[in-house]
Coordinates of C-alpha atoms in Angstrom, one line a residue:
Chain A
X1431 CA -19.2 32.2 23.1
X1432 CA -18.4 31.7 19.5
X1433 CA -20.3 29.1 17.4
X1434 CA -17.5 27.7 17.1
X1435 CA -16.5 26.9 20.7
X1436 CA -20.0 26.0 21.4
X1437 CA -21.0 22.3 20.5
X1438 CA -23.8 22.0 17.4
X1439 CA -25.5 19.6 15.5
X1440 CA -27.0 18.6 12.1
X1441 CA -31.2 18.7 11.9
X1442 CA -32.3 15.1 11.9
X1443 CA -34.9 13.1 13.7
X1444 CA -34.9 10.2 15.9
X1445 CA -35.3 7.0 13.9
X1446 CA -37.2 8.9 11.0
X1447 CA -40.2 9.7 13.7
X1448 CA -43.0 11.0 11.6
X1449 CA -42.3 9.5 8.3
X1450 CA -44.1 6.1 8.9
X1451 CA -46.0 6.9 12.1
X1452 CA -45.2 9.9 14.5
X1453 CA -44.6 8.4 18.3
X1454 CA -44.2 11.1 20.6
X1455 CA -40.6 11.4 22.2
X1456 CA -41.7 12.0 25.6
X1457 CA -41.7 9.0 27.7
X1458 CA -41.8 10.6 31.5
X1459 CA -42.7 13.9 33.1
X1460 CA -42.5 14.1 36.9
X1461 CA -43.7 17.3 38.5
X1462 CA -41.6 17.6 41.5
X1463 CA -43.7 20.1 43.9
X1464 CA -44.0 21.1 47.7
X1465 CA -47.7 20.8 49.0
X1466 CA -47.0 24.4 51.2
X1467 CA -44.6 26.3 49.6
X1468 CA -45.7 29.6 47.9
X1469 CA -43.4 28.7 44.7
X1470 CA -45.2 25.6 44.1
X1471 CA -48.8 27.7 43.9
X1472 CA -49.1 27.2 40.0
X1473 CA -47.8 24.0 40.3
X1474 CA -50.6 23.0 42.4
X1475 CA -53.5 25.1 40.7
X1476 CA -52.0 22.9 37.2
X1477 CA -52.8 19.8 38.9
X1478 CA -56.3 20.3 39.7
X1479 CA -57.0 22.1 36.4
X1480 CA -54.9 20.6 33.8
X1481 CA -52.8 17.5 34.1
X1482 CA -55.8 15.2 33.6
X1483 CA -56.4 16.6 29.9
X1484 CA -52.7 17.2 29.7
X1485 CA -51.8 13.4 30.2
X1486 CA -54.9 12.0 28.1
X1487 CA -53.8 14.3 25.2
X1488 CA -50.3 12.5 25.6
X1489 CA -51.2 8.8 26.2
X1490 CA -47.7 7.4 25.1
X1491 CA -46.4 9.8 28.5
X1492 CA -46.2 8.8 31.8
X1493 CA -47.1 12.0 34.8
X1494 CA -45.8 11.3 37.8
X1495 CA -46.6 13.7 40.7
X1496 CA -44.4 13.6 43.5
X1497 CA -45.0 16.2 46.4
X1498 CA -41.9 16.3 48.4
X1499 CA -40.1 18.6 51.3
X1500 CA -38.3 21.4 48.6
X1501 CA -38.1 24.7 48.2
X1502 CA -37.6 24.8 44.5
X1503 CA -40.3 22.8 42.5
X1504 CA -39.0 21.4 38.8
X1505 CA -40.2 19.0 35.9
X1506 CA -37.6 16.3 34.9
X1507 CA -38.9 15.6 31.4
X1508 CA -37.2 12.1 30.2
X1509 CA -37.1 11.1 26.8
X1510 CA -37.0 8.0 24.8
X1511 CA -33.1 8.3 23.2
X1512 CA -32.3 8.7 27.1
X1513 CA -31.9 12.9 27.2
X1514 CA -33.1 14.5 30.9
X1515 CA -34.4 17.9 31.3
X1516 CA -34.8 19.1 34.5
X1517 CA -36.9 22.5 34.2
X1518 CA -37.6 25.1 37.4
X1519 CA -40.9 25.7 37.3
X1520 CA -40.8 28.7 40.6
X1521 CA -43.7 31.0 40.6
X1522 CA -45.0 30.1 37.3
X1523 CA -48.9 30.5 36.5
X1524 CA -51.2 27.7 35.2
X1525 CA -51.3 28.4 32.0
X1526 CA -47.9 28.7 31.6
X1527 CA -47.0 25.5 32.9
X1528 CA -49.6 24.0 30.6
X1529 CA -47.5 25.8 27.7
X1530 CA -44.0 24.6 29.6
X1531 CA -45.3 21.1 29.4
X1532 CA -46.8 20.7 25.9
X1533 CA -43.6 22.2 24.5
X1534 CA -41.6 19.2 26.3
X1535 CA -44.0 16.8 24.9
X1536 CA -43.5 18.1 21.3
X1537 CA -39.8 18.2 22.0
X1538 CA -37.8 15.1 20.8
X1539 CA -34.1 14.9 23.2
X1540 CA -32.3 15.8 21.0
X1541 CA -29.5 18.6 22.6
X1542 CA -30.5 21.9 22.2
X1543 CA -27.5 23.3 20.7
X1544 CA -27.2 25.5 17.8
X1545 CA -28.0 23.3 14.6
X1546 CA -25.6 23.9 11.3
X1547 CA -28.3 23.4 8.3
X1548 CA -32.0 24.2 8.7
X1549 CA -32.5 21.2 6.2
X1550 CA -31.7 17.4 6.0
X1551 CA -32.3 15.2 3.5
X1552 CA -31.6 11.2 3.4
X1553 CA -31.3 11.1 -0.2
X1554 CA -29.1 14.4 -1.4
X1555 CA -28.9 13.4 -5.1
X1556 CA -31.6 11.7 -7.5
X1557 CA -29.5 11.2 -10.8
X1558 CA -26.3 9.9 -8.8
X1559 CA -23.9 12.2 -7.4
X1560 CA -21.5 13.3 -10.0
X1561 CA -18.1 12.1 -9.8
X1562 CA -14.9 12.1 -12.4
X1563 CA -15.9 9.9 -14.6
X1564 CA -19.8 10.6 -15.0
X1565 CA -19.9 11.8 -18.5
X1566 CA -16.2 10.8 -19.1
X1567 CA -16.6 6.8 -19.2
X1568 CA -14.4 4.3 -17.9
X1569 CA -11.0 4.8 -18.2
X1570 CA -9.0 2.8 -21.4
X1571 CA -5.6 1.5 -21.6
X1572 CA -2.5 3.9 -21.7
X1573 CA -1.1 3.9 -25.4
X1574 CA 1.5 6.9 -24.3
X1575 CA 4.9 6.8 -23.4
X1576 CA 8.4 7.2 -24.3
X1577 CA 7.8 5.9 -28.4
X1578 CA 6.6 9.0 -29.0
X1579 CA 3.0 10.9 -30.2
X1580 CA 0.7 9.7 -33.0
X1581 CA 1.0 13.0 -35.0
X1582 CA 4.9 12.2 -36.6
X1583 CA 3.9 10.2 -39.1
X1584 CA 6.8 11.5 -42.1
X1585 CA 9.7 13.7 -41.4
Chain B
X778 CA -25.0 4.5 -6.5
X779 CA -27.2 4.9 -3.8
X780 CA -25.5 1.4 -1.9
X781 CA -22.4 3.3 -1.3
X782 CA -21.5 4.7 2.0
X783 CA -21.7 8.4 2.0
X784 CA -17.5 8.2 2.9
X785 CA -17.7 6.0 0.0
X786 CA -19.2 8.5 -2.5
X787 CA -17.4 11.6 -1.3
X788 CA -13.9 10.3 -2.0
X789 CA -15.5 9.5 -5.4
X790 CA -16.7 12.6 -6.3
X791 CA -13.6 14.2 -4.6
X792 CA -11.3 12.6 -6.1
X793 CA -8.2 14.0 -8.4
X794 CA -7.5 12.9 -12.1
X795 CA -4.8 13.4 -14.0
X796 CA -5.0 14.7 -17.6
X797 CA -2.0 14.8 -19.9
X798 CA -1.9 17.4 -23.0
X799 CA 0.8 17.3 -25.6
X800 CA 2.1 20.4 -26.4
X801 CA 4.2 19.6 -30.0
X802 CA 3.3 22.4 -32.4
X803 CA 0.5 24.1 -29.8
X804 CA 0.6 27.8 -28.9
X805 CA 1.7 27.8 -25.0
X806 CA -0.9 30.1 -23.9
X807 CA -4.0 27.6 -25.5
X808 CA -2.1 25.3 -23.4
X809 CA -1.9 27.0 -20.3
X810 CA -5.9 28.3 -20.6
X811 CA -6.4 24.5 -20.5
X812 CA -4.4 23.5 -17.6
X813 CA -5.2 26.2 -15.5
X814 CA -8.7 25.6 -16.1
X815 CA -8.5 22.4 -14.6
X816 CA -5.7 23.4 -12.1
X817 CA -8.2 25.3 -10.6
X818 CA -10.9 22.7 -10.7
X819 CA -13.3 24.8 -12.9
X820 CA -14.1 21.9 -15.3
X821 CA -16.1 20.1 -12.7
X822 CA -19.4 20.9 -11.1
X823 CA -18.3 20.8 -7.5
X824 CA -16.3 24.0 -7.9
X825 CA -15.5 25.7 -5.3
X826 CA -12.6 28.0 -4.9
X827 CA -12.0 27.0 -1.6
X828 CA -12.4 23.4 -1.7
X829 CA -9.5 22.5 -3.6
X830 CA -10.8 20.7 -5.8
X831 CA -8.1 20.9 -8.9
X832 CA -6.6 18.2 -10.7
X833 CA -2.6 17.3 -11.9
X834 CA -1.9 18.4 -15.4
X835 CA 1.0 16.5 -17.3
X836 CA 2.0 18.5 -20.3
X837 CA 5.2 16.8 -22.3
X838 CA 6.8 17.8 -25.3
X839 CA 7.3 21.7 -24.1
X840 CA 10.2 21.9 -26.0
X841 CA 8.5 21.8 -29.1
X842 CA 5.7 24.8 -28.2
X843 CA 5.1 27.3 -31.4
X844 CA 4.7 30.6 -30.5
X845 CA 2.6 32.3 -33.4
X846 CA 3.7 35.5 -35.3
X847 CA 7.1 36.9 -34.3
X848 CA 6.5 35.7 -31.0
X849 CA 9.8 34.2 -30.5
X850 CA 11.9 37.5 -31.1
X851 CA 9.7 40.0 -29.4
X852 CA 8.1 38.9 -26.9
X853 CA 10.0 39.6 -23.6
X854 CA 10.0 37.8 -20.1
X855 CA 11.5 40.5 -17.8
X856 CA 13.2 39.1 -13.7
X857 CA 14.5 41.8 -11.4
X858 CA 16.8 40.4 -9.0
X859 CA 16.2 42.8 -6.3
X860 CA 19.9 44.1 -6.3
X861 CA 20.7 47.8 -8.0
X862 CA 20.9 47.3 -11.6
X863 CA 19.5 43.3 -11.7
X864 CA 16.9 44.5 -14.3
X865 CA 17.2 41.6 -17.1
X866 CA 15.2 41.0 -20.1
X867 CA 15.6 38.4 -22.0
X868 CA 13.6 37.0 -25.4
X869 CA 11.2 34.1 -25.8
X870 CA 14.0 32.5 -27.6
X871 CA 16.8 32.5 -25.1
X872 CA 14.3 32.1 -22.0
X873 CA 13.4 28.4 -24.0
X874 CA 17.0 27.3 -24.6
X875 CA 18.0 28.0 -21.3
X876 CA 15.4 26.2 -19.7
X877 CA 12.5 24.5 -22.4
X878 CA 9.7 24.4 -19.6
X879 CA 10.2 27.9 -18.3
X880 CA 7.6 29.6 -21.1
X881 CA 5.0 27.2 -20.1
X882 CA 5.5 27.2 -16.4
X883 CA 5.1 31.0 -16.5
X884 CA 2.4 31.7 -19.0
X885 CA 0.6 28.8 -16.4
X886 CA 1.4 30.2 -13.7
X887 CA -0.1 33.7 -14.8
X888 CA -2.8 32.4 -15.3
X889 CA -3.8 31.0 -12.1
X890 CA -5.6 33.3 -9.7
X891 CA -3.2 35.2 -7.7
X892 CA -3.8 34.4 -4.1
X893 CA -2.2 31.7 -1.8
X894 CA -3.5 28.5 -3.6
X895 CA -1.4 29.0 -6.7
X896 CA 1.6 27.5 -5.2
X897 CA 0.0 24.5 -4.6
X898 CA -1.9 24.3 -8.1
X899 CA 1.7 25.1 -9.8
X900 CA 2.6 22.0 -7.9
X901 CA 0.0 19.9 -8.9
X902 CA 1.4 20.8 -12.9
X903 CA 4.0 18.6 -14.0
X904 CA 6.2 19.8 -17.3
X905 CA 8.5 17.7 -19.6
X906 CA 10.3 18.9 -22.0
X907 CA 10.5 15.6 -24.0
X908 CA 7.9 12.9 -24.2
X909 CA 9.6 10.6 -21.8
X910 CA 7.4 10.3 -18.9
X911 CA 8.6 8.4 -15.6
X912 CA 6.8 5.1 -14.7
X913 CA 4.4 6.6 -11.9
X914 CA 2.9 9.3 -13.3
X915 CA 2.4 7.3 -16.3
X916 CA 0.1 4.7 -14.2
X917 CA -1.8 7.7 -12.7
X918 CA -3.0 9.5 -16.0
X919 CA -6.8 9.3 -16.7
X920 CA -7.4 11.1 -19.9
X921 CA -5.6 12.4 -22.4
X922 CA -6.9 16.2 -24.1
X923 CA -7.2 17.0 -27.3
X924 CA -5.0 19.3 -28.5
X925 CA -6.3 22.6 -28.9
X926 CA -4.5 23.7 -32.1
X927 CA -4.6 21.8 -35.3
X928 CA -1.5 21.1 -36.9
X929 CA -1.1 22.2 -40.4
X930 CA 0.6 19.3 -42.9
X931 CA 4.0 20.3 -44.4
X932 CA 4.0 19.8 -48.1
X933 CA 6.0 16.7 -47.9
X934 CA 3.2 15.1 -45.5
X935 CA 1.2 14.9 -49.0
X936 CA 1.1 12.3 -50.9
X937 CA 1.7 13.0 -55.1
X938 CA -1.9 11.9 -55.8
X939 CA -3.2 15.0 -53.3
X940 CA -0.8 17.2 -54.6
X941 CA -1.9 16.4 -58.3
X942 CA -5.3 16.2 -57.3
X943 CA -5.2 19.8 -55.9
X944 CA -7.1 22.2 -58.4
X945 CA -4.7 24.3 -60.2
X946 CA -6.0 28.1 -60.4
X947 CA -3.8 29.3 -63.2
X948 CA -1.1 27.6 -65.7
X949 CA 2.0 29.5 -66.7
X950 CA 3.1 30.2 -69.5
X951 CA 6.1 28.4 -70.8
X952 CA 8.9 31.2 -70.6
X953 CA 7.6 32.0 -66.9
X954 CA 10.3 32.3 -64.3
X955 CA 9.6 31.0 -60.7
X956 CA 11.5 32.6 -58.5

C-alpha cells in the first residue's frame, strides 16, 4: 500500500528515555515452547545455553518460560507503554533467537510503522520562532482614513 | 516564547497582516512589484510557495497613479472577446476613466505567478480608487508602506524664502525676453 493509506508516525521517545537515565522498554518476555516438538528445537537449545546471560544482561526484564502442548512456539515481548508483540519463533537456531531477543529488548513499543522525519527535536527554534511582527514591532494606532494622506499639504 | 503551546506559536507565525500602500503620484508598476511581493508571501522567511502564506494588500488612491513618460497615450491594454472581430485596444487613458482600479489590478495581477493560486492572491488585494476605506478593513491594517516613489514639489509648494534662496546660475540682461 501507499504511504499514505498506511498509518505512520513522528520519531520520538517514550518519556525522553535516555536523556536523564536510559530504562530499558522491555518489561516481559515469555518464551512459549513445546518440550517435544521438532519446531521448538532452538527454542530449547536457547534455554540451556543463553537465557541465563540473556536475562542478567537485562535485569529490569522479566523471562518467563512456559512449556505448553502447541505446535507453534512464539515470544510475546510486552512493553512498558502497554504495546504486545507476539513473535513465531518455528525452527529458528540459537543464535538467532539470541539476536531475536536482544533486538526486542532494545526495542521501545512504539508501532512499527513507517516514521515521517528521521529527526525530532523538543526545542525547534533557539532565537524565537519568527512571526509577523519580529523585526516589525508592535503595532501603533491607525492615523489613516477618509481625511485624507499626509502628503497634500498646499494645492 | 518558549511558554507557548506549539498551536499557540504556529498561528503566530502563520498568521496574515495586512499592509496598506498609497498610490497618489506612484508609478503603478513600483506598486504592483510591492504588492505582489507580499501577495505571494515572499517578504517573510517562511516562504513557501505552497503554503500559502501571502498577506492582504490595501492600495487606495488608484485613481491618482502617474504613469511616467507618455505612458498614458501609448501604452495599450488589448481584451479579445472570443467572438469574430472582438479584438479591442484601448489606451492607458480610457482603460482608467472607465474603471480607475483596472491599471492596477492588471499590472498586479501580471505580476503574480501564473498558476492556480493567483486567483486567490488577486483576492486577497483590495483596490480603492479614493482614500475612503470601509470600517473593517480599516481595523485589520497592520502597517502602512512607504511609498516607493518620491514625490517631486510643485513650485508653488515653495516657500519665497526657498525660492530666493535658490542660487541663481546666470542674470539676464535687462532687454531679455522670457518667453
Amino acid at each position: 500500500m501507499t504511504s499514505r493509506g498506511t498509518p505512520s508516525r513522528f520519531l520520538k521517545s517514550v518519556l525522553q528515555n535516555g536523556v536523564g537515565r536510559y530504562v530499558c522498554q522491555l518489561k516481559r518476555i515469555s518464551l512459549v515452547f513445546s518440550k517435544n516438538a521438532q519446531s521448538s528445537l532452538g527454542v530449547r537449545n536457547f534455554i540451556e545455553d543463553g537465557v541465563v546471560d540473556y536475562a542478567k544482561k537485562n535485569p529490569g526484564t522479566v523471562v518467563y518460560i512456559s512449556p505448553t502442548s502447541c505446535r507453534i512456539p512464539k515470544i510475546v515481548a510486552e512493553y512498558l507503554n502497554g504495546a504486545v508483540r507476539e513473535e513465531t519463533i518455528t525452527c529458528k537456531t540459537s543464535e538467532q533467537l539470541s539476536e531475536l531477543v536482544t533486538k526486542l529488548a532494545n526495542q521501545s513499543g512504539l508501532d512499527i510503522i513507517r516514521i515521517r522525519k528521521p529527526i525530532h527535536t523538543d526545542s525547534p527554534s533557539i532565537q524565537g520562532q519568527w512571526h509577523p511582527f519580529t523585526n516589525r514591532g508592535p503595532v501603533g494606532p491607525p492615523n489613516r482614513g477618509p481625511v485624507g494622506p499626509q502628503k497634500q499639504q498646499t494645492n | 516564547m518558549s511558554s507557548f503551546t506549539k498551536s499557540a506559536q504556529q498561528w503566530a507565525t502563520f498568521a496574515r497582516s495586512w499592509y496598506l500602500i498609497d498610490a497618489r503620484m506612484q508609478p503603478p508598476g513600483k506598486i504592483a512589484t510591492m504588492c505582489a511581493i507580499r501577495l505571494k508571501g515572499k517578504h517573510k522567511p517562511i516562504y513557501h510557495a505552497l503554503s500559502d502564506c501571502g498577506d492582504h494588500v490595501v492600495v487606495m488612491n488608484t485613481r491618482h497613479i502617474a504613469f511616467s513618460g507618455n505612458k498614458w497615450e501609448q501604452k495599450v491594454y488589448s481584451t479579445h472577446s472570443g467572438y469574430p472581430g472582438g479584438f479591442k485596444q484601448v489606451t492607458a487613458t480610457q482603460l482608467h476613466l472607465k474603471d480607475p482600479k483596472a491599471i492596477v489590478k492588471l499590472a498586479v495581477y501580471g505580476m503574480l505567478p501564473k498558476n492556480l493560486a493567483r486567483r486567490t492572491m488577486m483576492q486577497r488585494l483590495h483596490l480603492f480608487s479614493e482614500d475612503e476605506l470601509p470600517e473593517d478593513i480599516l481595523a485589520n491594517l497592520t502597517e502602512e508602506l512607504p511609498q516607493p516613489r518620491e514625490i517631486p514639489r510643485k513650485l508653488n509648494e515653495y516657500s519665497q524664502e526657498e525660492i530666493d534662496a535658490f542660487p541663481r546660475l546666470w542674470t539676464p540682461p535687462k532687454d531679455y525676453r522670457m518667453k
